Tab-separated table of C-alpha atoms in Angstrom:
chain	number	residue	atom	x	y	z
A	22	UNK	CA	81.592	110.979	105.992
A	23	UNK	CA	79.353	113.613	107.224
A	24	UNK	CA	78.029	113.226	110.903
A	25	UNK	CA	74.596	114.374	111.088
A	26	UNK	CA	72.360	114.313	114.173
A	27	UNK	CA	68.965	114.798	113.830
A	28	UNK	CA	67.023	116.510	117.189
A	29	UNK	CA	63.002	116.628	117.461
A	30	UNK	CA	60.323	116.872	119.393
A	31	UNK	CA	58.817	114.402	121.432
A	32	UNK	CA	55.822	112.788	120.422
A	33	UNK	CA	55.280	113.960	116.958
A	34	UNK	CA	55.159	110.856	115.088
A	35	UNK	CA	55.410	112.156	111.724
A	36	UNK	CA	58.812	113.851	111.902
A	37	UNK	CA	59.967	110.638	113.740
A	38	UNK	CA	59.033	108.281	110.596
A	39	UNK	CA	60.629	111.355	108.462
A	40	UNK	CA	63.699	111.032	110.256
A	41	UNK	CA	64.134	107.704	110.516
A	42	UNK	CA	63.361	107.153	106.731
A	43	UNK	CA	66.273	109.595	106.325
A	44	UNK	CA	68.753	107.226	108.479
A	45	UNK	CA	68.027	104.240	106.343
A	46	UNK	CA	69.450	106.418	103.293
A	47	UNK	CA	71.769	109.143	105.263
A	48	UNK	CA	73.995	107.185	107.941
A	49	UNK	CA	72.970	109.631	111.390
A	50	UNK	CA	72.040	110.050	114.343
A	51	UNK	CA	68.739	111.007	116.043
A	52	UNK	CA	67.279	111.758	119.640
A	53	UNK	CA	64.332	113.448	121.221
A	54	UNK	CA	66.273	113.541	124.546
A	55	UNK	CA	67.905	116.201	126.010
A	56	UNK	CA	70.638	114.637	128.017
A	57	UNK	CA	70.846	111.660	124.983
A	58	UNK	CA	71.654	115.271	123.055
A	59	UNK	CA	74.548	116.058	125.227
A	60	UNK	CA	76.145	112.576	125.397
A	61	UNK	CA	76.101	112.523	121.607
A	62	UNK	CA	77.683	115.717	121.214
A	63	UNK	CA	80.118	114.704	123.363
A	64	UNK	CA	80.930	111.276	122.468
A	65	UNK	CA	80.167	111.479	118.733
A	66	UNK	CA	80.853	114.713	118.050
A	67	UNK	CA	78.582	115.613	115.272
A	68	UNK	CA	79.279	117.600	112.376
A	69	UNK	CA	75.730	119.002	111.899
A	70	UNK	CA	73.333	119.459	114.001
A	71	UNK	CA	69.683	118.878	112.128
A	72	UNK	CA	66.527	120.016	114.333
A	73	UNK	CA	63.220	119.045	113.146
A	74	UNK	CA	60.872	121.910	114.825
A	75	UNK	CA	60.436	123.006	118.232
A	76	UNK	CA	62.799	120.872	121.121
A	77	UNK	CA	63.858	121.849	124.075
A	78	UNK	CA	67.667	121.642	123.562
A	79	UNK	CA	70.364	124.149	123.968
A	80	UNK	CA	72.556	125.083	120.597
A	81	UNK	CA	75.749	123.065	120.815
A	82	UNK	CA	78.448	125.799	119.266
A	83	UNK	CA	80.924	123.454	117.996
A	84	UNK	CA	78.562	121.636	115.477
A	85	UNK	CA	76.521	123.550	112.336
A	86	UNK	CA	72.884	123.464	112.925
A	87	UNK	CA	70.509	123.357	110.261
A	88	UNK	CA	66.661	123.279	111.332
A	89	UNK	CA	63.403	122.340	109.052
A	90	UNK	CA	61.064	124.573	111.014
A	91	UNK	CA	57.979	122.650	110.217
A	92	UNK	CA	55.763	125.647	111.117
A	93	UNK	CA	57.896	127.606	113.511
A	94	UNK	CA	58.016	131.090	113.131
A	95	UNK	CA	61.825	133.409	113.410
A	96	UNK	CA	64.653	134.303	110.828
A	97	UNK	CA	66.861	131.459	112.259
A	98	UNK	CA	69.743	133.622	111.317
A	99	UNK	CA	72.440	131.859	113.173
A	100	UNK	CA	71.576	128.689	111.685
A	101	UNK	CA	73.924	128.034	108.372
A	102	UNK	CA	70.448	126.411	106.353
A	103	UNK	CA	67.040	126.318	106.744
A	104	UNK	CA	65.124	123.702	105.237
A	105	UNK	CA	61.079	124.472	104.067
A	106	UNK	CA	58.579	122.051	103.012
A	107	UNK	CA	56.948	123.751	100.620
A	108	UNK	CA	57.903	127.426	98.742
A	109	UNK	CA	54.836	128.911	100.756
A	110	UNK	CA	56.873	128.165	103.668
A	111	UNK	CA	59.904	129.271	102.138
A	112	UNK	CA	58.618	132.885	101.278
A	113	UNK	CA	57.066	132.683	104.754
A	114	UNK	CA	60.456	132.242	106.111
A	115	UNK	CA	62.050	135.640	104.032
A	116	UNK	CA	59.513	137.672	104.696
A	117	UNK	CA	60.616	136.975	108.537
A	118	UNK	CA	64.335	137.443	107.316
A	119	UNK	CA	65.292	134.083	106.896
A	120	UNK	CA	68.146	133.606	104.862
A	121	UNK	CA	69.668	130.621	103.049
A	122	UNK	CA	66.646	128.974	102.745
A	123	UNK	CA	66.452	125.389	100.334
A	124	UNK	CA	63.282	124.193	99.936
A	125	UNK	CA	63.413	120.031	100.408
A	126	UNK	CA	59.579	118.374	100.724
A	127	UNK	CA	58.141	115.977	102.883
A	128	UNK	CA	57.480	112.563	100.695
A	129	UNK	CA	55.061	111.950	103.820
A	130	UNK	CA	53.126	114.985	103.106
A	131	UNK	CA	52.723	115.455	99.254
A	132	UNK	CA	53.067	112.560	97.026
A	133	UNK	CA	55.622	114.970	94.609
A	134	UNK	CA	58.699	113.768	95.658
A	135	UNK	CA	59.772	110.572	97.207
A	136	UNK	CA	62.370	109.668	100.327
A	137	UNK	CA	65.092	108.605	97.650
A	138	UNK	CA	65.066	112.330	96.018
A	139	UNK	CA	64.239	113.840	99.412
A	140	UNK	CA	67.713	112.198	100.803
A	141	UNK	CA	69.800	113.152	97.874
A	142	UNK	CA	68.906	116.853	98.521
A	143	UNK	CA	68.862	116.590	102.026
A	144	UNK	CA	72.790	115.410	101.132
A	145	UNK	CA	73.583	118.168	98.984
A	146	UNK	CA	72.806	120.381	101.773
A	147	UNK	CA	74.832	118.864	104.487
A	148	UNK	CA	77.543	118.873	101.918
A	149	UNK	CA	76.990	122.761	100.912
A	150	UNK	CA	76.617	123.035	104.805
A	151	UNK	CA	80.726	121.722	105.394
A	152	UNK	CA	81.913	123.644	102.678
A	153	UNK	CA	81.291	126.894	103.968
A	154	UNK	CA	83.872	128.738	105.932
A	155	UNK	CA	86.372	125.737	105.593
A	156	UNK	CA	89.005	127.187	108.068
A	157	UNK	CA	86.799	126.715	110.830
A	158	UNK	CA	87.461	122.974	110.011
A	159	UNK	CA	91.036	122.756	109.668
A	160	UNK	CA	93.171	120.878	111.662
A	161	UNK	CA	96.367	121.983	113.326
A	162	UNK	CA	98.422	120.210	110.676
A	163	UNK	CA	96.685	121.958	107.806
A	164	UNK	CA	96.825	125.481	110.021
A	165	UNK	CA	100.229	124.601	110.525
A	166	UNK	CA	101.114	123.625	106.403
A	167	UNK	CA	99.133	126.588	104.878
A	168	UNK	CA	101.859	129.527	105.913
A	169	UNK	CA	104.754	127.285	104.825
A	170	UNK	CA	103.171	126.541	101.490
A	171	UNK	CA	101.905	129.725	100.445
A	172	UNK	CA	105.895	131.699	101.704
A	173	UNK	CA	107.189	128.757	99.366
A	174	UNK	CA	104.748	129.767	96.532
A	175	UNK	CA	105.662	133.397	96.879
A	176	UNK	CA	109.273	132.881	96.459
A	177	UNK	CA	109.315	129.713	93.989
A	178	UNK	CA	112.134	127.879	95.801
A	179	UNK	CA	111.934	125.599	98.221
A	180	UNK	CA	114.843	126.780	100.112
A	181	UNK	CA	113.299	129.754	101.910
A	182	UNK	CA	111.472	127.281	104.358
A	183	UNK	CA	113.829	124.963	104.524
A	184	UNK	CA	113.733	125.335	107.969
A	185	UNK	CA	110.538	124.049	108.181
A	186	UNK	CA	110.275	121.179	106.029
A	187	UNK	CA	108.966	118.642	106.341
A	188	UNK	CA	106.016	120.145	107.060
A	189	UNK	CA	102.547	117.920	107.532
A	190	UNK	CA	100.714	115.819	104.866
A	191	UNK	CA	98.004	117.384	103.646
A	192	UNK	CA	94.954	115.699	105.448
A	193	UNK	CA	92.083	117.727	104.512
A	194	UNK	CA	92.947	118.409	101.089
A	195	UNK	CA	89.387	118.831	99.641
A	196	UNK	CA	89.156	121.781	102.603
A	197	UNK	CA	92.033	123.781	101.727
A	198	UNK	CA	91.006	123.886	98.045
A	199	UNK	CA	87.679	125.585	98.872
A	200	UNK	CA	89.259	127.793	100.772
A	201	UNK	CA	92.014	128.683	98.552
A	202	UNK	CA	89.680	129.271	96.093
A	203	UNK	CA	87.407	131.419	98.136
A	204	UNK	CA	90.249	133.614	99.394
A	205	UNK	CA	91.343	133.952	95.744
A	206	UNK	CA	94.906	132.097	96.700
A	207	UNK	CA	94.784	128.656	94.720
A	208	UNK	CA	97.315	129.667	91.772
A	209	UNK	CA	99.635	130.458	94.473
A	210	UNK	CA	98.696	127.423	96.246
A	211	UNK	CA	98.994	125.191	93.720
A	212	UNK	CA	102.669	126.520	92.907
A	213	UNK	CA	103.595	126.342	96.616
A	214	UNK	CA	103.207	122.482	96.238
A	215	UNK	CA	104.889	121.911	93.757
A	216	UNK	CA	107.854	123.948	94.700
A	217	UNK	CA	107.727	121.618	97.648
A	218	UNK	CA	107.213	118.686	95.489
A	219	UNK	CA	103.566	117.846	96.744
A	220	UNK	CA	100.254	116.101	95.685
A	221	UNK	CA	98.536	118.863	93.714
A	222	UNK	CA	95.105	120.106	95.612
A	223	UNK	CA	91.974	118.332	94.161
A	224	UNK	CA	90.065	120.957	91.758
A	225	UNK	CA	86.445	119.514	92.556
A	226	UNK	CA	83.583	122.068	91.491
A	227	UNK	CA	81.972	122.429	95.094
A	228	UNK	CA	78.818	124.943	96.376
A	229	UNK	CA	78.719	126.549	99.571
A	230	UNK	CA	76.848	129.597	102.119
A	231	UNK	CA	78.577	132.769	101.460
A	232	UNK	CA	78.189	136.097	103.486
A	233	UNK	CA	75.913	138.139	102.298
A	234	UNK	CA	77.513	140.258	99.348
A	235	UNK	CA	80.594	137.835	99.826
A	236	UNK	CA	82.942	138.538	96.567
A	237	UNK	CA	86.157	136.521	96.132
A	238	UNK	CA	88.963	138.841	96.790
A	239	UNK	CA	91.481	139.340	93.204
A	240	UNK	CA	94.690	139.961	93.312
A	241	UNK	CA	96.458	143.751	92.859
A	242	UNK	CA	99.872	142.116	92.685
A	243	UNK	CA	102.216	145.130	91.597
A	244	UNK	CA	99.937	148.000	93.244
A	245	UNK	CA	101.934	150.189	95.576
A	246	UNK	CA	101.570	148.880	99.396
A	247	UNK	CA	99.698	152.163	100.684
A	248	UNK	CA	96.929	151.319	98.211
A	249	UNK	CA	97.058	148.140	99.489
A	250	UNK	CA	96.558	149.137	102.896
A	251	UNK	CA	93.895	151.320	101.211
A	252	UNK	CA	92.534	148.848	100.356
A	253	UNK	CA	92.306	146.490	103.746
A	254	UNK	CA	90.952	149.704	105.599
A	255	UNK	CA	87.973	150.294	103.247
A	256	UNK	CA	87.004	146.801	102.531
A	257	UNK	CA	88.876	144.124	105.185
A	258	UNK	CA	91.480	142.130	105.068
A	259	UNK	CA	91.920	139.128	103.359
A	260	UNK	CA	94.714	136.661	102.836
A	261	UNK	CA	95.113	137.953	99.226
A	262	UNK	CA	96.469	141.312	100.031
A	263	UNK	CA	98.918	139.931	102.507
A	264	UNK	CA	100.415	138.044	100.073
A	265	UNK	CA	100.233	141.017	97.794
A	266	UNK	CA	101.950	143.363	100.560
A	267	UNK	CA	104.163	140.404	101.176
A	268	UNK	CA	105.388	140.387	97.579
A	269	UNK	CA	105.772	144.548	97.568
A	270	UNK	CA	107.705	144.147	100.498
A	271	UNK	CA	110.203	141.433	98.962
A	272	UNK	CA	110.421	143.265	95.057
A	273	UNK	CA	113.716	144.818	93.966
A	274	UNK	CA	112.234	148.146	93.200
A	275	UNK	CA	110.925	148.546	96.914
A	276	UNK	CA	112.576	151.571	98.967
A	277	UNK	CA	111.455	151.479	102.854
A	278	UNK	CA	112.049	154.825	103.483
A	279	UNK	CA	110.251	156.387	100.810
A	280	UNK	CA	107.351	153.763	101.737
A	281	UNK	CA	107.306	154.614	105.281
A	282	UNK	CA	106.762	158.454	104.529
A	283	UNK	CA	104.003	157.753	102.185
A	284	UNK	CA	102.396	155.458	104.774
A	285	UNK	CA	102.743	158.223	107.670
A	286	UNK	CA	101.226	160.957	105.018
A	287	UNK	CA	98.110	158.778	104.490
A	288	UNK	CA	98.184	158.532	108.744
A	289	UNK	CA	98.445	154.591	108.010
A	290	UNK	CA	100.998	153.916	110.846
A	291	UNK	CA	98.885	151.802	113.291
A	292	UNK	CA	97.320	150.187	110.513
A	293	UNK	CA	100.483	149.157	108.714
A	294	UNK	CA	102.340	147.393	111.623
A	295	UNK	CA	99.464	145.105	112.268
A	296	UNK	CA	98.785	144.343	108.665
A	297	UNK	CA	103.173	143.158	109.392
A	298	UNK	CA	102.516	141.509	112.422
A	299	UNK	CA	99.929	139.309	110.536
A	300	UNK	CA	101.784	138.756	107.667
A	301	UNK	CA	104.958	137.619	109.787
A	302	UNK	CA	101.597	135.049	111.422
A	303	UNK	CA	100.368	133.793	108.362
A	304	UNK	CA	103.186	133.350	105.524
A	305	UNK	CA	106.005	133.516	107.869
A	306	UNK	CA	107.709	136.757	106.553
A	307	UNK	CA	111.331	136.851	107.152
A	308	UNK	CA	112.588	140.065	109.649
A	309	UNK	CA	114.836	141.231	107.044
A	310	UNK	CA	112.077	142.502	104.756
A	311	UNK	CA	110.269	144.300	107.052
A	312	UNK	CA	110.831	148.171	107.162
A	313	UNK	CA	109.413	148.614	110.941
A	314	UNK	CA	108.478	146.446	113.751
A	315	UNK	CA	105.654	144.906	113.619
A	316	UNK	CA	103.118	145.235	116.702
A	317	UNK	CA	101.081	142.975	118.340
A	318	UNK	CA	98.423	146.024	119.429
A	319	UNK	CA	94.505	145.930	119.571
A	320	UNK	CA	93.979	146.626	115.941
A	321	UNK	CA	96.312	143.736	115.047
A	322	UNK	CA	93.505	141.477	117.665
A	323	UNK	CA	90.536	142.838	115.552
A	324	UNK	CA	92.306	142.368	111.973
A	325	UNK	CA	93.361	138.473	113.173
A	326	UNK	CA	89.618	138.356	113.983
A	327	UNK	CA	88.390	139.539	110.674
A	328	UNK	CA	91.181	137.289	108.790
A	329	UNK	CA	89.214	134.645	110.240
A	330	UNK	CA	86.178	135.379	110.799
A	331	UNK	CA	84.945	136.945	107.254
A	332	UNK	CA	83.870	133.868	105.418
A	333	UNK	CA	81.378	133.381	108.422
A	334	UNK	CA	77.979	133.255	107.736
Protein backbone atom coordinates (compact mmCIF):
# COMPACT_ATOMS: atom_id res chain seq x y z
CA UNK A 1 0.00 0.00 0.00
CA UNK A 2 1.11 3.35 -0.99
CA UNK A 3 1.14 6.10 1.82
CA UNK A 4 0.13 9.29 0.41
CA UNK A 5 -0.28 12.56 2.32
CA UNK A 6 -1.94 15.20 0.84
CA UNK A 7 -0.74 19.06 2.13
CA UNK A 8 -2.86 22.35 1.16
CA UNK A 9 -3.63 25.50 1.85
CA UNK A 10 -5.78 26.77 4.36
CA UNK A 11 -9.02 27.96 3.53
CA UNK A 12 -9.45 27.06 -0.03
CA UNK A 13 -12.45 25.03 0.03
CA UNK A 14 -12.30 23.62 -3.29
CA UNK A 15 -9.01 21.71 -3.07
CA UNK A 16 -10.28 20.54 0.40
CA UNK A 17 -13.55 18.77 -1.19
CA UNK A 18 -10.91 17.62 -4.06
CA UNK A 19 -8.88 16.03 -1.58
CA UNK A 20 -11.11 14.57 0.47
CA UNK A 21 -13.09 13.03 -2.52
CA UNK A 22 -9.68 11.50 -3.30
CA UNK A 23 -9.45 9.78 0.36
CA UNK A 24 -12.79 8.13 -0.03
CA UNK A 25 -11.20 6.30 -3.22
CA UNK A 26 -7.21 6.53 -2.39
CA UNK A 27 -6.66 5.43 1.41
CA UNK A 28 -4.35 8.91 2.65
CA UNK A 29 -3.69 11.29 4.57
CA UNK A 30 -4.33 15.07 4.52
CA UNK A 31 -3.53 18.31 6.64
CA UNK A 32 -3.44 22.03 6.22
CA UNK A 33 -1.29 22.26 9.41
CA UNK A 34 2.11 22.74 9.67
CA UNK A 35 3.06 21.06 12.87
CA UNK A 36 0.00 18.23 12.01
CA UNK A 37 2.66 17.99 8.81
CA UNK A 38 5.55 17.15 10.97
CA UNK A 39 3.84 14.69 13.35
CA UNK A 40 2.66 12.77 10.30
CA UNK A 41 5.89 12.56 8.78
CA UNK A 42 7.13 11.39 11.72
CA UNK A 43 4.70 9.01 12.99
CA UNK A 44 3.32 7.77 9.65
CA UNK A 45 5.99 8.12 7.62
CA UNK A 46 4.58 8.80 4.27
CA UNK A 47 5.65 7.54 1.10
CA UNK A 48 4.57 10.57 -1.01
CA UNK A 49 4.17 13.67 -0.21
CA UNK A 50 1.10 15.32 -2.45
CA UNK A 51 0.83 19.31 -2.13
CA UNK A 52 -2.15 20.90 -3.52
CA UNK A 53 -0.79 24.65 -4.30
CA UNK A 54 0.81 27.14 -2.23
CA UNK A 55 1.36 25.97 1.87
CA UNK A 56 3.58 27.03 4.06
CA UNK A 57 5.44 23.74 4.81
CA UNK A 58 9.02 22.81 4.60
CA UNK A 59 9.99 19.75 2.00
CA UNK A 60 10.32 16.63 4.12
CA UNK A 61 13.50 14.79 2.20
CA UNK A 62 12.73 11.34 3.08
CA UNK A 63 9.25 11.20 1.32
CA UNK A 64 8.64 11.90 -2.78
CA UNK A 65 6.68 14.98 -3.28
CA UNK A 66 4.46 15.42 -6.04
CA UNK A 67 2.53 18.92 -6.21
CA UNK A 68 -0.72 19.92 -8.48
CA UNK A 69 0.25 23.57 -8.70
CA UNK A 70 -3.22 24.83 -9.22
CA UNK A 71 -1.91 28.13 -10.66
CA UNK A 72 1.51 28.44 -9.13
CA UNK A 73 4.14 29.47 -11.21
CA UNK A 74 8.17 27.54 -11.12
CA UNK A 75 9.71 24.38 -12.88
CA UNK A 76 9.20 22.32 -9.63
CA UNK A 77 12.22 20.43 -10.71
CA UNK A 78 12.95 18.62 -7.54
CA UNK A 79 9.58 17.34 -7.35
CA UNK A 80 9.44 13.59 -9.03
CA UNK A 81 5.62 14.64 -10.80
CA UNK A 82 3.73 17.44 -11.39
CA UNK A 83 0.19 17.16 -11.79
CA UNK A 84 -1.87 19.99 -14.27
CA UNK A 85 -5.46 20.47 -14.57
CA UNK A 86 -5.78 21.16 -17.84
CA UNK A 87 -2.97 20.85 -20.99
CA UNK A 88 -2.98 24.81 -20.99
CA UNK A 89 -1.54 24.44 -17.67
CA UNK A 90 0.59 21.73 -18.64
CA UNK A 91 2.38 23.65 -21.56
CA UNK A 92 2.36 26.55 -19.08
CA UNK A 93 4.35 24.45 -16.80
CA UNK A 94 7.26 23.44 -19.79
CA UNK A 95 7.57 26.51 -21.02
CA UNK A 96 8.79 27.35 -17.24
CA UNK A 97 10.91 24.02 -17.43
CA UNK A 98 8.75 21.80 -15.77
CA UNK A 99 9.40 18.38 -16.37
CA UNK A 100 7.44 15.15 -15.87
CA UNK A 101 4.37 16.71 -16.11
CA UNK A 102 0.80 14.28 -16.26
CA UNK A 103 -2.04 16.08 -16.85
CA UNK A 104 -5.03 14.64 -14.28
CA UNK A 105 -8.39 17.14 -14.24
CA UNK A 106 -10.41 18.45 -11.66
CA UNK A 107 -14.05 16.56 -11.85
CA UNK A 108 -14.98 19.79 -9.68
CA UNK A 109 -13.96 22.07 -12.37
CA UNK A 110 -14.96 20.60 -15.84
CA UNK A 111 -17.64 18.10 -16.05
CA UNK A 112 -15.05 15.81 -18.54
CA UNK A 113 -13.91 13.51 -16.21
CA UNK A 114 -15.30 12.26 -13.00
CA UNK A 115 -13.60 11.49 -9.28
CA UNK A 116 -13.66 7.62 -10.14
CA UNK A 117 -11.29 8.22 -13.39
CA UNK A 118 -9.61 11.16 -11.66
CA UNK A 119 -8.48 8.56 -8.71
CA UNK A 120 -7.42 5.81 -10.99
CA UNK A 121 -4.90 8.23 -12.63
CA UNK A 122 -4.10 9.95 -9.67
CA UNK A 123 -3.03 6.01 -8.68
CA UNK A 124 -1.09 5.35 -11.63
CA UNK A 125 0.99 8.20 -10.73
CA UNK A 126 1.77 7.44 -7.18
CA UNK A 127 2.56 4.04 -8.51
CA UNK A 128 4.94 5.43 -11.49
CA UNK A 129 6.08 7.80 -8.58
CA UNK A 130 7.58 4.43 -6.28
CA UNK A 131 8.94 2.85 -9.14
CA UNK A 132 11.46 5.22 -9.95
CA UNK A 133 14.92 4.92 -8.59
CA UNK A 134 13.94 1.68 -6.61
CA UNK A 135 17.28 1.45 -4.62
CA UNK A 136 16.47 4.38 -2.76
CA UNK A 137 13.73 2.04 -1.31
CA UNK A 138 15.50 -0.98 -0.47
CA UNK A 139 15.86 -2.33 2.71
CA UNK A 140 19.01 -3.54 4.38
CA UNK A 141 18.04 -7.15 3.73
CA UNK A 142 17.55 -6.60 0.02
CA UNK A 143 20.99 -4.25 0.03
CA UNK A 144 22.40 -6.96 1.84
CA UNK A 145 20.94 -10.11 -0.74
CA UNK A 146 21.64 -8.24 -4.06
CA UNK A 147 25.75 -8.71 -3.98
CA UNK A 148 25.35 -12.35 -2.89
CA UNK A 149 22.90 -13.10 -5.65
CA UNK A 150 24.32 -11.45 -8.49
CA UNK A 151 28.48 -13.15 -7.38
CA UNK A 152 26.26 -16.45 -7.39
CA UNK A 153 24.82 -15.62 -10.89
CA UNK A 154 28.23 -14.78 -12.23
CA UNK A 155 29.76 -17.99 -11.29
CA UNK A 156 26.63 -20.47 -11.64
CA UNK A 157 27.35 -22.42 -8.44
CA UNK A 158 26.20 -21.90 -5.36
CA UNK A 159 29.32 -22.74 -3.62
CA UNK A 160 31.25 -19.51 -4.14
CA UNK A 161 29.03 -17.79 -1.39
CA UNK A 162 28.64 -20.40 0.60
CA UNK A 163 29.89 -18.43 3.17
CA UNK A 164 27.14 -16.34 3.11
CA UNK A 165 24.16 -18.31 2.78
CA UNK A 166 21.56 -18.10 3.98
CA UNK A 167 21.24 -14.89 2.96
CA UNK A 168 17.70 -12.80 3.52
CA UNK A 169 14.26 -13.54 1.94
CA UNK A 170 13.56 -11.47 -0.62
CA UNK A 171 11.06 -8.83 0.86
CA UNK A 172 10.71 -6.32 -1.75
CA UNK A 173 10.72 -8.47 -4.63
CA UNK A 174 8.60 -6.29 -7.02
CA UNK A 175 11.60 -3.49 -6.21
CA UNK A 176 14.52 -5.41 -7.15
CA UNK A 177 12.93 -6.45 -10.47
CA UNK A 178 12.59 -2.81 -11.61
CA UNK A 179 15.74 -2.23 -10.77
CA UNK A 180 17.34 -5.16 -12.25
CA UNK A 181 15.74 -4.38 -15.20
CA UNK A 182 16.70 -0.77 -15.29
CA UNK A 183 20.37 -1.50 -14.61
CA UNK A 184 20.18 -4.07 -17.44
CA UNK A 185 21.06 -7.05 -14.71
CA UNK A 186 17.77 -9.26 -14.57
CA UNK A 187 19.12 -12.33 -16.77
CA UNK A 188 21.84 -12.46 -14.34
CA UNK A 189 19.49 -11.97 -11.60
CA UNK A 190 17.20 -14.33 -12.41
CA UNK A 191 20.08 -17.09 -12.72
CA UNK A 192 21.56 -15.98 -9.37
CA UNK A 193 18.26 -17.34 -7.79
CA UNK A 194 18.05 -20.11 -9.03
CA UNK A 195 21.58 -21.16 -8.49
CA UNK A 196 20.58 -20.44 -4.94
CA UNK A 197 17.40 -22.25 -5.32
CA UNK A 198 15.05 -19.11 -4.89
CA UNK A 199 11.52 -17.74 -5.77
CA UNK A 200 12.08 -16.37 -9.27
CA UNK A 201 11.64 -12.28 -9.34
CA UNK A 202 8.07 -11.27 -10.47
CA UNK A 203 8.30 -10.02 -14.30
CA UNK A 204 5.37 -7.36 -13.93
CA UNK A 205 5.39 -4.73 -16.91
CA UNK A 206 5.81 -1.51 -14.63
CA UNK A 207 6.32 2.53 -15.77
CA UNK A 208 8.44 4.84 -14.05
CA UNK A 209 10.47 8.74 -14.08
CA UNK A 210 13.69 8.26 -15.77
CA UNK A 211 16.62 10.85 -15.96
CA UNK A 212 16.55 12.78 -18.61
CA UNK A 213 18.22 10.84 -21.65
CA UNK A 214 18.25 7.78 -19.15
CA UNK A 215 19.17 4.58 -21.49
CA UNK A 216 19.32 1.11 -19.90
CA UNK A 217 22.89 0.15 -19.78
CA UNK A 218 23.65 -3.44 -22.24
CA UNK A 219 25.98 -5.63 -21.57
CA UNK A 220 29.77 -5.80 -23.40
CA UNK A 221 30.40 -9.14 -21.75
CA UNK A 222 33.73 -10.37 -23.53
CA UNK A 223 35.12 -6.68 -24.32
CA UNK A 224 38.63 -6.22 -23.00
CA UNK A 225 38.54 -4.49 -19.34
CA UNK A 226 40.37 -1.14 -20.51
CA UNK A 227 37.42 -0.58 -22.85
CA UNK A 228 35.43 -1.23 -20.14
CA UNK A 229 36.91 1.27 -18.04
CA UNK A 230 36.58 3.30 -21.27
CA UNK A 231 33.66 2.98 -21.07
CA UNK A 232 32.71 3.99 -17.17
CA UNK A 233 34.96 7.19 -17.71
CA UNK A 234 33.02 8.53 -20.75
CA UNK A 235 29.58 7.59 -19.80
CA UNK A 236 29.37 6.48 -15.74
CA UNK A 237 29.28 3.65 -14.08
CA UNK A 238 26.72 1.31 -13.79
CA UNK A 239 26.26 -2.05 -12.15
CA UNK A 240 26.42 -3.71 -15.63
CA UNK A 241 30.01 -3.08 -16.34
CA UNK A 242 31.07 -4.23 -12.94
CA UNK A 243 29.75 -7.34 -13.51
CA UNK A 244 31.27 -7.24 -16.94
CA UNK A 245 34.86 -6.27 -15.44
CA UNK A 246 34.02 -8.79 -12.79
CA UNK A 247 33.65 -11.57 -15.35
CA UNK A 248 37.06 -10.30 -17.40
CA UNK A 249 38.71 -10.46 -14.28
CA UNK A 250 37.60 -14.20 -13.42
CA UNK A 251 37.98 -15.66 -17.47
CA UNK A 252 40.73 -18.18 -18.23
CA UNK A 253 42.22 -16.16 -20.99
CA UNK A 254 42.87 -13.11 -18.55
CA UNK A 255 46.74 -12.20 -17.99
CA UNK A 256 47.17 -9.39 -15.12
CA UNK A 257 50.26 -8.27 -16.17
CA UNK A 258 49.66 -7.65 -19.64
CA UNK A 259 46.26 -5.92 -18.35
CA UNK A 260 47.93 -3.76 -15.93
CA UNK A 261 50.35 -2.27 -18.68
CA UNK A 262 47.56 -1.60 -20.98
CA UNK A 263 45.64 0.10 -18.15
CA UNK A 264 48.81 2.35 -17.14
CA UNK A 265 49.27 3.20 -21.12
CA UNK A 266 45.67 4.52 -21.30
CA UNK A 267 46.78 6.54 -17.71
CA UNK A 268 43.68 4.47 -16.19
CA UNK A 269 45.45 3.68 -12.83
CA UNK A 270 43.34 5.76 -10.35
CA UNK A 271 40.39 4.95 -12.20
CA UNK A 272 40.87 1.20 -12.24
CA UNK A 273 41.43 0.58 -8.46
CA UNK A 274 38.22 2.26 -7.56
CA UNK A 275 36.19 0.67 -10.27
CA UNK A 276 37.99 -2.80 -7.84
CA UNK A 277 37.24 -1.38 -4.72
CA UNK A 278 33.53 -1.17 -5.83
CA UNK A 279 33.31 -4.27 -7.35
CA UNK A 280 34.87 -6.08 -4.16
CA UNK A 281 31.46 -3.62 -2.45
CA UNK A 282 28.90 -4.70 -4.62
CA UNK A 283 29.33 -8.49 -5.90
CA UNK A 284 31.75 -9.41 -3.30
CA UNK A 285 34.82 -10.18 -5.56
CA UNK A 286 37.13 -12.64 -4.11
CA UNK A 287 41.05 -11.13 -3.40
CA UNK A 288 42.45 -13.75 -5.48
CA UNK A 289 41.19 -12.30 -8.76
CA UNK A 290 42.22 -9.05 -8.34
CA UNK A 291 45.54 -7.97 -10.09
CA UNK A 292 46.19 -4.78 -7.66
CA UNK A 293 44.82 -3.45 -4.53
CA UNK A 294 41.99 -1.91 -4.63
CA UNK A 295 41.71 1.74 -3.02
CA UNK A 296 39.29 3.30 -1.09
CA UNK A 297 40.44 7.06 -2.53
CA UNK A 298 38.19 10.13 -3.46
CA UNK A 299 37.35 8.95 -6.91
CA UNK A 300 36.20 5.60 -5.48
CA UNK A 301 33.64 8.25 -2.98
CA UNK A 302 32.37 9.98 -6.23
CA UNK A 303 31.96 6.62 -8.38
CA UNK A 304 29.93 4.94 -5.11
CA UNK A 305 27.94 8.20 -5.44
CA UNK A 306 27.18 7.92 -9.07
CA UNK A 307 26.49 3.95 -8.65
CA UNK A 308 23.76 5.21 -6.66
CA UNK A 309 22.77 8.12 -7.44
CA UNK A 310 22.23 7.86 -11.46
CA UNK A 311 18.71 6.60 -11.66
CA UNK A 312 17.80 9.87 -9.67
CA UNK A 313 15.57 12.10 -11.11
Amino acid sequence: MIKVLHVYPKNDSLTTRFIHLLMDRIESKATNNADEFKRLCREWQPDIIHQHGSVDIKRHADARWVVSPNGLQSSFDDCYAVIARSHLEADALRDLGGKRIEVIMNPLVTKQVDIDETAKKMMKVYQKVMNSCPYDLFDEATKTSLPVILKAGIHGDKRWVEHEIPIPSITQPRQLFIFASLEGICPLLDKGLSVLGMTPLPHEPFVCYLPENYAIPSSTEGANIVNMLDDIHRHGITFIRLVNIYQALISDSHDDEELLDKVEENDYNELFVSVLQIIKEQLHLDEGFFPCAPENNSLTKKLRADLQNHLRL
